[in-house]
PDB file of C-alpha atoms and ligand atoms in Angstrom:
ATOM      1  CA  MET A   6      -1.027  20.407  15.185  1.00 97.00           C
ATOM      2  CA  ARG A   7      -3.284  23.464  15.176  1.00 98.00           C
ATOM      3  CA  TYR A   8      -5.282  24.372  18.246  1.00 98.00           C
ATOM      4  CA  GLY A   9      -8.061  26.864  18.860  1.00 98.00           C
ATOM      5  CA  VAL A  10      -7.108  28.666  22.085  1.00 98.00           C
ATOM      6  CA  PHE A  11      -9.505  30.722  24.177  1.00 98.00           C
ATOM      7  CA  SER A  12     -10.151  31.909  27.716  1.00 98.00           C
ATOM      8  CA  ASP A  13     -12.510  33.838  29.966  1.00 98.00           C
ATOM      9  CA  VAL A  14     -15.765  33.018  28.201  1.00 98.00           C
ATOM     10  CA  HIS A  15     -17.635  34.228  31.297  1.00 98.00           C
ATOM     11  CA  SER A  16     -21.043  32.786  30.393  1.00 98.00           C
ATOM     12  CA  ASN A  17     -21.213  34.784  27.156  1.00 98.00           C
ATOM     13  CA  LEU A  18     -22.738  32.287  24.724  1.00 98.00           C
ATOM     14  CA  GLU A  19     -22.942  34.616  21.700  1.00 98.00           C
ATOM     15  CA  ALA A  20     -19.245  35.479  21.976  1.00 98.00           C
ATOM     16  CA  LEU A  21     -18.311  31.806  22.439  1.00 98.00           C
ATOM     17  CA  GLU A  22     -20.338  30.798  19.391  1.00 98.00           C
ATOM     18  CA  ALA A  23     -18.625  33.501  17.293  1.00 98.00           C
ATOM     19  CA  CYS A  24     -15.205  32.053  18.200  1.00 98.00           C
ATOM     20  CA  LEU A  25     -16.310  28.448  17.639  1.00 98.00           C
ATOM     21  CA  GLN A  26     -17.643  29.483  14.252  1.00 98.00           C
ATOM     22  CA  LEU A  27     -14.263  30.934  13.346  1.00 98.00           C
ATOM     23  CA  PHE A  28     -12.477  27.776  14.530  1.00 98.00           C
ATOM     24  CA  LYS A  29     -14.839  25.695  12.408  1.00 98.00           C
ATOM     25  CA  LYS A  30     -14.134  27.843   9.357  1.00 98.00           C
ATOM     26  CA  GLU A  31     -10.406  27.383  10.013  1.00 98.00           C
ATOM     27  CA  LYS A  32     -10.925  23.600  10.328  1.00 98.00           C
ATOM     28  CA  ILE A  33      -9.686  23.487  13.914  1.00 98.00           C
ATOM     29  CA  GLN A  34     -10.465  20.264  15.777  1.00 95.00           C
ATOM     30  CA  SER A  35      -8.381  20.554  18.951  1.00 98.00           C
ATOM     31  CA  PHE A  36      -8.896  23.181  21.623  1.00 98.00           C
ATOM     32  CA  LEU A  37      -7.182  24.698  24.633  1.00 98.00           C
ATOM     33  CA  CYS A  38      -9.223  26.661  27.192  1.00 98.00           C
ATOM     34  CA  LEU A  39      -7.725  28.650  30.056  1.00 98.00           C
ATOM     35  CA  GLY A  40     -10.737  28.796  32.336  1.00 98.00           C
ATOM     36  CA  ASP A  41     -13.340  31.221  33.681  1.00 98.00           C
ATOM     37  CA  ILE A  42     -16.024  29.575  31.577  1.00 98.00           C
ATOM     38  CA  VAL A  43     -18.627  31.069  33.922  1.00 98.00           C
ATOM     39  CA  GLY A  44     -19.227  34.262  35.931  1.00 97.00           C
ATOM     40  CA  TYR A  45     -20.493  37.702  34.780  1.00 97.00           C
ATOM     41  CA  GLY A  46     -22.658  36.667  31.799  1.00 98.00           C
ATOM     42  CA  PRO A  47     -26.186  35.235  31.417  1.00 98.00           C
ATOM     43  CA  ASN A  48     -25.589  31.709  29.983  1.00 98.00           C
ATOM     44  CA  PRO A  49     -23.410  29.644  32.338  1.00 98.00           C
ATOM     45  CA  ASN A  50     -24.994  26.243  31.604  1.00 98.00           C
ATOM     46  CA  GLU A  51     -25.050  26.717  27.843  1.00 98.00           C
ATOM     47  CA  CYS A  52     -21.372  27.707  27.845  1.00 98.00           C
ATOM     48  CA  VAL A  53     -20.320  24.736  29.990  1.00 98.00           C
ATOM     49  CA  ASP A  54     -22.384  22.403  27.787  1.00 98.00           C
ATOM     50  CA  LYS A  55     -20.796  23.749  24.588  1.00 98.00           C
ATOM     51  CA  ILE A  56     -17.250  23.505  25.927  1.00 98.00           C
ATOM     52  CA  ALA A  57     -17.759  20.104  27.552  1.00 97.00           C
ATOM     53  CA  GLY A  58     -19.091  18.933  24.182  1.00 97.00           C
ATOM     54  CA  LEU A  59     -15.885  19.738  22.294  1.00 97.00           C
ATOM     55  CA  LYS A  60     -14.222  16.401  21.675  1.00 92.00           C
ATOM     56  CA  LYS A  61     -10.542  17.238  21.884  1.00 97.00           C
ATOM     57  CA  ILE A  62     -10.082  19.880  24.524  1.00 98.00           C
ATOM     58  CA  GLN A  63      -7.724  20.551  27.404  1.00 98.00           C
ATOM     59  CA  ILE A  64      -8.961  23.001  30.039  1.00 98.00           C
ATOM     60  CA  THR A  65      -7.765  24.588  33.256  1.00 98.00           C
ATOM     61  CA  GLY A  66     -10.086  26.068  35.860  1.00 98.00           C
ATOM     62  CA  GLY A  67     -10.313  29.778  36.671  1.00 98.00           C
ATOM     63  CA  ASN A  68     -11.114  31.643  39.881  1.00 97.00           C
ATOM     64  CA  HIS A  69     -14.763  32.151  38.840  1.00 97.00           C
ATOM     65  CA  ASP A  70     -15.189  28.464  37.932  1.00 98.00           C
ATOM     66  CA  TYR A  71     -13.952  27.323  41.346  1.00 98.00           C
ATOM     67  CA  ALA A  72     -16.017  29.965  43.176  1.00 97.00           C
ATOM     68  CA  VAL A  73     -19.196  28.843  41.369  1.00 98.00           C
ATOM     69  CA  ALA A  74     -18.295  25.216  42.111  1.00 97.00           C
ATOM     70  CA  GLY A  75     -18.081  26.111  45.809  1.00 96.00           C
ATOM     71  CA  LEU A  76     -14.358  25.335  46.055  1.00 96.00           C
ATOM     72  CA  ARG A  77     -13.434  28.828  47.240  1.00 92.00           C
ATOM     73  CA  ASP A  78     -15.155  31.685  49.004  1.00 89.00           C
ATOM     74  CA  THR A  79     -15.770  35.037  47.344  1.00 89.00           C
ATOM     75  CA  ASP A  80     -13.814  37.261  49.802  1.00 86.00           C
ATOM     76  CA  TRP A  81     -11.297  38.254  47.150  1.00 84.00           C
ATOM     77  CA  PHE A  82     -13.809  39.199  44.466  1.00 91.00           C
ATOM     78  CA  ASN A  83     -15.276  42.677  43.945  1.00 93.00           C
ATOM     79  CA  ASP A  84     -19.000  43.311  44.557  1.00 93.00           C
ATOM     80  CA  PHE A  85     -19.985  42.955  40.901  1.00 94.00           C
ATOM     81  CA  ALA A  86     -18.199  39.619  40.628  1.00 95.00           C
ATOM     82  CA  VAL A  87     -19.739  38.375  43.894  1.00 95.00           C
ATOM     83  CA  ARG A  88     -23.248  39.254  42.706  1.00 96.00           C
ATOM     84  CA  SER A  89     -22.711  37.447  39.411  1.00 96.00           C
ATOM     85  CA  ILE A  90     -21.112  34.436  41.110  1.00 97.00           C
ATOM     86  CA  ASN A  91     -24.039  34.128  43.526  1.00 96.00           C
ATOM     87  CA  TRP A  92     -26.494  34.404  40.624  1.00 98.00           C
ATOM     88  CA  THR A  93     -24.529  31.771  38.661  1.00 98.00           C
ATOM     89  CA  LYS A  94     -24.504  29.428  41.680  1.00 97.00           C
ATOM     90  CA  ARG A  95     -28.304  29.512  41.668  1.00 97.00           C
ATOM     91  CA  GLN A  96     -28.464  28.734  37.924  1.00 98.00           C
ATOM     92  CA  ILE A  97     -25.763  26.113  37.490  1.00 98.00           C
ATOM     93  CA  LYS A  98     -26.915  22.529  36.993  1.00 98.00           C
ATOM     94  CA  ASN A  99     -25.377  19.915  39.276  1.00 98.00           C
ATOM     95  CA  GLU A 100     -23.566  18.093  36.495  1.00 98.00           C
ATOM     96  CA  ASN A 101     -22.038  21.371  35.292  1.00 98.00           C
ATOM     97  CA  LYS A 102     -20.972  22.242  38.815  1.00 98.00           C
ATOM     98  CA  GLY A 103     -19.249  18.849  38.919  1.00 98.00           C
ATOM     99  CA  PHE A 104     -17.541  19.603  35.603  1.00 98.00           C
ATOM    100  CA  LEU A 105     -16.191  22.940  36.953  1.00 98.00           C
ATOM    101  CA  MET A 106     -15.110  21.316  40.197  1.00 98.00           C
ATOM    102  CA  ARG A 107     -13.001  18.733  38.392  1.00 98.00           C
ATOM    103  CA  LEU A 108     -11.071  21.194  36.173  1.00 98.00           C
ATOM    104  CA  PRO A 109      -7.315  20.945  36.803  1.00 98.00           C
ATOM    105  CA  ARG A 110      -5.392  24.042  37.974  1.00 98.00           C
ATOM    106  CA  LEU A 111      -2.538  23.409  35.559  1.00 98.00           C
ATOM    107  CA  VAL A 112      -2.012  21.374  32.383  1.00 98.00           C
ATOM    108  CA  ASP A 113       1.623  20.415  31.867  1.00 97.00           C
ATOM    109  CA  ALA A 114       1.685  18.872  28.363  1.00 97.00           C
ATOM    110  CA  SER A 115       4.806  17.978  26.384  1.00 96.00           C
ATOM    111  CA  LEU A 116       4.624  21.033  24.079  1.00 97.00           C
ATOM    112  CA  PHE A 117       2.775  23.610  26.165  1.00 98.00           C
ATOM    113  CA  THR A 118       1.683  24.607  29.644  1.00 98.00           C
ATOM    114  CA  LEU A 119      -1.779  25.936  30.490  1.00 98.00           C
ATOM    115  CA  SER A 120      -3.032  27.827  33.533  1.00 98.00           C
ATOM    116  CA  HIS A 121      -5.654  30.488  34.128  1.00 98.00           C
ATOM    117  CA  GLY A 122      -3.422  32.956  35.960  1.00 98.00           C
ATOM    118  CA  SER A 123       0.256  31.970  35.877  1.00 98.00           C
ATOM    119  CA  PRO A 124       2.361  28.809  36.139  1.00 98.00           C
ATOM    120  CA  ARG A 125       3.580  29.915  39.593  1.00 98.00           C
ATOM    121  CA  ASP A 126       0.135  30.648  40.997  1.00 97.00           C
ATOM    122  CA  PRO A 127      -2.198  28.935  38.506  1.00 98.00           C
ATOM    123  CA  VAL A 128      -5.526  30.352  39.565  1.00 97.00           C
ATOM    124  CA  ASP A 129      -4.909  33.821  40.970  1.00 95.00           C
ATOM    125  CA  GLU A 130      -1.813  35.621  39.691  1.00 97.00           C
ATOM    126  CA  TYR A 131      -2.284  38.289  37.009  1.00 97.00           C
ATOM    127  CA  ILE A 132       0.883  38.447  34.870  1.00 97.00           C
ATOM    128  CA  LEU A 133       1.171  42.162  34.137  1.00 97.00           C
ATOM    129  CA  THR A 134       4.891  43.004  34.275  1.00 96.00           C
ATOM    130  CA  PRO A 135       8.217  41.772  32.810  1.00 96.00           C
ATOM    131  CA  ARG A 136       9.340  41.041  36.401  1.00 96.00           C
ATOM    132  CA  GLN A 137       6.446  38.624  36.883  1.00 97.00           C
ATOM    133  CA  PHE A 138       7.282  36.939  33.574  1.00 98.00           C
ATOM    134  CA  LEU A 139      10.862  36.482  34.787  1.00 97.00           C
ATOM    135  CA  ASP A 140       9.750  35.116  38.151  1.00 98.00           C
ATOM    136  CA  ASN A 141       7.456  32.615  36.441  1.00 98.00           C
ATOM    137  CA  LEU A 142      10.070  31.134  34.095  1.00 97.00           C
ATOM    138  CA  GLU A 143      11.206  28.484  36.556  1.00 98.00           C
ATOM    139  CA  PHE A 144       7.636  27.249  36.980  1.00 98.00           C
ATOM    140  CA  PHE A 145       7.190  25.846  33.468  1.00 98.00           C
ATOM    141  CA  ARG A 146       9.465  23.839  31.182  1.00 97.00           C
ATOM    142  CA  THR A 147       7.782  24.089  27.765  1.00 98.00           C
ATOM    143  CA  PRO A 148       8.584  26.669  25.018  1.00 98.00           C
ATOM    144  CA  ILE A 149       5.132  28.160  25.352  1.00 98.00           C
ATOM    145  CA  CYS A 150       2.710  28.753  28.204  1.00 98.00           C
ATOM    146  CA  PHE A 151      -0.839  30.024  27.718  1.00 98.00           C
ATOM    147  CA  VAL A 152      -2.652  32.031  30.394  1.00 98.00           C
ATOM    148  CA  GLY A 153      -5.802  34.174  30.665  1.00 98.00           C
ATOM    149  CA  HIS A 154      -7.240  36.049  33.672  1.00 98.00           C
ATOM    150  CA  THR A 155      -6.307  39.668  32.706  1.00 98.00           C
ATOM    151  CA  HIS A 156      -8.652  39.699  29.673  1.00 98.00           C
ATOM    152  CA  VAL A 157      -5.927  41.505  27.682  1.00 98.00           C
ATOM    153  CA  PRO A 158      -4.259  39.568  24.828  1.00 98.00           C
ATOM    154  CA  SER A 159      -0.496  39.934  25.152  1.00 98.00           C
ATOM    155  CA  VAL A 160       2.849  38.214  24.851  1.00 98.00           C
ATOM    156  CA  PHE A 161       5.936  38.092  27.088  1.00 98.00           C
ATOM    157  CA  TYR A 162       9.249  36.778  25.803  1.00 98.00           C
ATOM    158  CA  THR A 163      13.009  37.345  25.940  1.00 95.00           C
ATOM    159  CA  ASP A 164      14.438  38.748  22.696  1.00 93.00           C
ATOM    160  CA  ALA A 165      17.793  37.913  21.013  1.00 91.00           C
ATOM    161  CA  LEU A 166      19.519  40.597  23.120  1.00 93.00           C
ATOM    162  CA  GLY A 167      18.191  39.079  26.323  1.00 93.00           C
ATOM    163  CA  ILE A 168      15.689  41.865  26.914  1.00 95.00           C
ATOM    164  CA  ILE A 169      12.221  40.961  28.142  1.00 97.00           C
ATOM    165  CA  GLN A 170       9.521  42.141  25.777  1.00 97.00           C
ATOM    166  CA  GLN A 171       5.894  42.670  26.675  1.00 97.00           C
ATOM    167  CA  LYS A 172       3.516  43.396  23.805  1.00 97.00           C
ATOM    168  CA  HIS A 173      -0.189  43.677  23.175  1.00 97.00           C
ATOM    169  CA  LEU A 174      -1.387  41.068  20.670  1.00 97.00           C
ATOM    170  CA  ASP A 175      -3.230  43.130  18.065  1.00 96.00           C
ATOM    171  CA  ASP A 176      -6.007  41.730  15.898  1.00 96.00           C
ATOM    172  CA  ALA A 177      -5.064  39.709  12.819  1.00 95.00           C
ATOM    173  CA  THR A 178      -1.372  39.337  13.572  1.00 95.00           C
ATOM    174  CA  THR A 179       0.846  36.286  13.652  1.00 97.00           C
ATOM    175  CA  PHE A 180       3.450  36.019  16.395  1.00 98.00           C
ATOM    176  CA  GLU A 181       6.292  33.544  15.899  1.00 98.00           C
ATOM    177  CA  TYR A 182       7.779  32.295  19.165  1.00 97.00           C
ATOM    178  CA  ASP A 183      11.243  30.862  19.707  1.00 96.00           C
ATOM    179  CA  PRO A 184      10.930  27.092  20.254  1.00 96.00           C
ATOM    180  CA  GLN A 185      14.286  27.179  22.115  1.00 95.00           C
ATOM    181  CA  GLY A 186      13.154  29.970  24.427  1.00 96.00           C
ATOM    182  CA  LYS A 187      10.173  30.513  26.711  1.00 97.00           C
ATOM    183  CA  THR A 188       7.133  32.571  25.852  1.00 98.00           C
ATOM    184  CA  ILE A 189       3.999  33.368  27.813  1.00 98.00           C
ATOM    185  CA  ILE A 190       0.911  34.205  25.798  1.00 98.00           C
ATOM    186  CA  ASN A 191      -2.116  35.774  27.394  1.00 98.00           C
ATOM    187  CA  VAL A 192      -4.980  34.784  25.121  1.00 98.00           C
ATOM    188  CA  GLY A 193      -7.339  37.615  26.102  1.00 98.00           C
ATOM    189  CA  SER A 194     -11.048  37.064  26.724  1.00 98.00           C
ATOM    190  CA  VAL A 195     -13.904  35.651  24.660  1.00 98.00           C
ATOM    191  CA  GLY A 196     -16.757  37.001  26.732  1.00 98.00           C
ATOM    192  CA  GLN A 197     -15.486  40.174  28.385  1.00 98.00           C
ATOM    193  CA  PRO A 198     -12.481  41.754  26.601  1.00 98.00           C
ATOM    194  CA  ARG A 199     -10.776  44.583  28.504  1.00 97.00           C
ATOM    195  CA  ASP A 200      -8.362  46.037  25.955  1.00 97.00           C
ATOM    196  CA  GLY A 201     -10.801  48.520  24.436  1.00 97.00           C
ATOM    197  CA  ASP A 202     -11.876  46.209  21.604  1.00 98.00           C
ATOM    198  CA  ASN A 203     -15.341  44.820  22.352  1.00 98.00           C
ATOM    199  CA  ARG A 204     -15.099  41.873  19.942  1.00 98.00           C
ATOM    200  CA  ALA A 205     -14.513  38.333  21.253  1.00 98.00           C
ATOM    201  CA  CYS A 206     -10.825  37.411  21.310  1.00 98.00           C
ATOM    202  CA  CYS A 207      -9.311  34.011  20.440  1.00 98.00           C
ATOM    203  CA  LEU A 208      -6.146  32.525  18.932  1.00 98.00           C
ATOM    204  CA  ILE A 209      -4.959  29.751  16.691  1.00 98.00           C
ATOM    205  CA  TYR A 210      -1.767  28.095  17.893  1.00 98.00           C
ATOM    206  CA  ASP A 211       0.317  26.056  15.449  1.00 98.00           C
ATOM    207  CA  SER A 212       2.726  23.847  17.386  1.00 98.00           C
ATOM    208  CA  ASP A 213       4.622  22.812  14.202  1.00 98.00           C
ATOM    209  CA  LYS A 214       5.131  26.293  12.799  1.00 98.00           C
ATOM    210  CA  HIS A 215       5.624  27.830  16.271  1.00 98.00           C
ATOM    211  CA  THR A 216       3.071  30.535  15.625  1.00 98.00           C
ATOM    212  CA  VAL A 217       0.154  32.132  17.381  1.00 98.00           C
ATOM    213  CA  GLN A 218      -2.387  33.925  15.230  1.00 98.00           C
ATOM    214  CA  THR A 219      -4.851  36.416  16.734  1.00 98.00           C
ATOM    215  CA  PHE A 220      -8.516  36.867  15.856  1.00 98.00           C
ATOM    216  CA  ARG A 221     -11.292  39.203  16.986  1.00 98.00           C
ATOM    217  CA  CYS A 222     -14.853  38.059  16.313  1.00 98.00           C
ATOM    218  CA  PRO A 223     -17.841  40.428  16.354  1.00 98.00           C
ATOM    219  CA  TYR A 224     -20.979  39.114  18.079  1.00 98.00           C
ATOM    220  CA  ASP A 225     -24.435  40.347  19.110  1.00 98.00           C
ATOM    221  CA  ILE A 226     -23.569  42.324  22.250  1.00 98.00           C
ATOM    222  CA  THR A 227     -27.093  43.762  22.587  1.00 98.00           C
ATOM    223  CA  SER A 228     -28.633  40.304  22.840  1.00 98.00           C
ATOM    224  CA  VAL A 229     -26.272  39.395  25.716  1.00 98.00           C
ATOM    225  CA  GLN A 230     -26.952  42.722  27.448  1.00 98.00           C
ATOM    226  CA  ASN A 231     -30.718  42.198  27.197  1.00 98.00           C
ATOM    227  CA  LYS A 232     -30.452  38.779  28.846  1.00 98.00           C
ATOM    228  CA  MET A 233     -28.270  40.257  31.590  1.00 98.00           C
ATOM    229  CA  ARG A 234     -30.888  42.983  32.234  1.00 98.00           C
ATOM    230  CA  GLN A 235     -33.681  40.404  32.390  1.00 98.00           C
ATOM    231  CA  ASN A 236     -31.696  38.548  35.026  1.00 97.00           C
ATOM    232  CA  GLN A 237     -30.848  41.742  36.933  1.00 97.00           C
ATOM    233  CA  LEU A 238     -27.116  41.303  36.657  1.00 97.00           C
ATOM    234  CA  PRO A 239     -25.095  44.416  37.638  1.00 96.00           C
ATOM    235  CA  LEU A 240     -25.372  47.389  35.259  1.00 96.00           C
ATOM    236  CA  PHE A 241     -21.607  47.920  35.276  1.00 96.00           C
ATOM    237  CA  LEU A 242     -21.079  44.387  33.893  1.00 97.00           C
ATOM    238  CA  ILE A 243     -23.759  44.957  31.248  1.00 97.00           C
ATOM    239  CA  GLU A 244     -22.267  48.239  30.052  1.00 97.00           C
ATOM    240  CA  ARG A 245     -18.629  47.192  29.980  1.00 97.00           C
ATOM    241  CA  LEU A 246     -19.328  44.609  27.238  1.00 98.00           C
ATOM    242  CA  GLU A 247     -19.983  47.493  24.878  1.00 97.00           C
ATOM    243  CA  TYR A 248     -16.785  49.365  25.731  1.00 96.00           C
ATOM    244  CA  GLY A 249     -14.548  46.295  25.892  1.00 96.00           C
ATOM    245  CA  ARG A 250     -13.098  47.615  29.178  1.00 93.00           C
TER     246      ARG A 250
HETATM  247 ZN1   ZN B  24     -11.844  36.189  33.892  1.00 57.20          ZN
END
């Protein structure tokens, strides 16, 4: 089965549409989403509506989703995030708030595991180091686990010599994982990439061929920035879309 995999849309409708367009072109009908549908960007309701409308999708909730849904306070967020979360709370329709509230923290399927942050700490942990990869191994049992949260597409795995590898997932590459081993894939971000490439990031996962293929999709950044300005969202969040940082 082939799945379109994406994360951290962050209310960026143009970027989401660019990825959905690519998935359509690739004839993808099943989807995996790692959360943070909302926060930062100008179109929270439109993004929830689009994602909720995908027929075959499995989703986990992210820290921004739960904050907007009122399930957690914003003490641990920076000022820019708090301002955008408060703005999003005022915009979000009740039914969409209910949708965000009901998102599971972890999806433990037969072939894969999904969580926003990490399998050990599904909502909050940023997996950034080989040590964290190692410490997370006992918290999932499938050959592959997809996470988001850092907004940087990357892969962690143990190679044939038993050495832990951590690599950036470059555009237009295919990574083949070991179905006997354990791999963690960070799928990067649709709506606010932070690896220096400002294009939307998404993946196609083939569970039969054991591959993950990376894609970067250009979208109309200026249009998103204009909407953010109209809604007086923080300048830093508006500018970073352009730099992909
Ligand atoms: Zn995020």
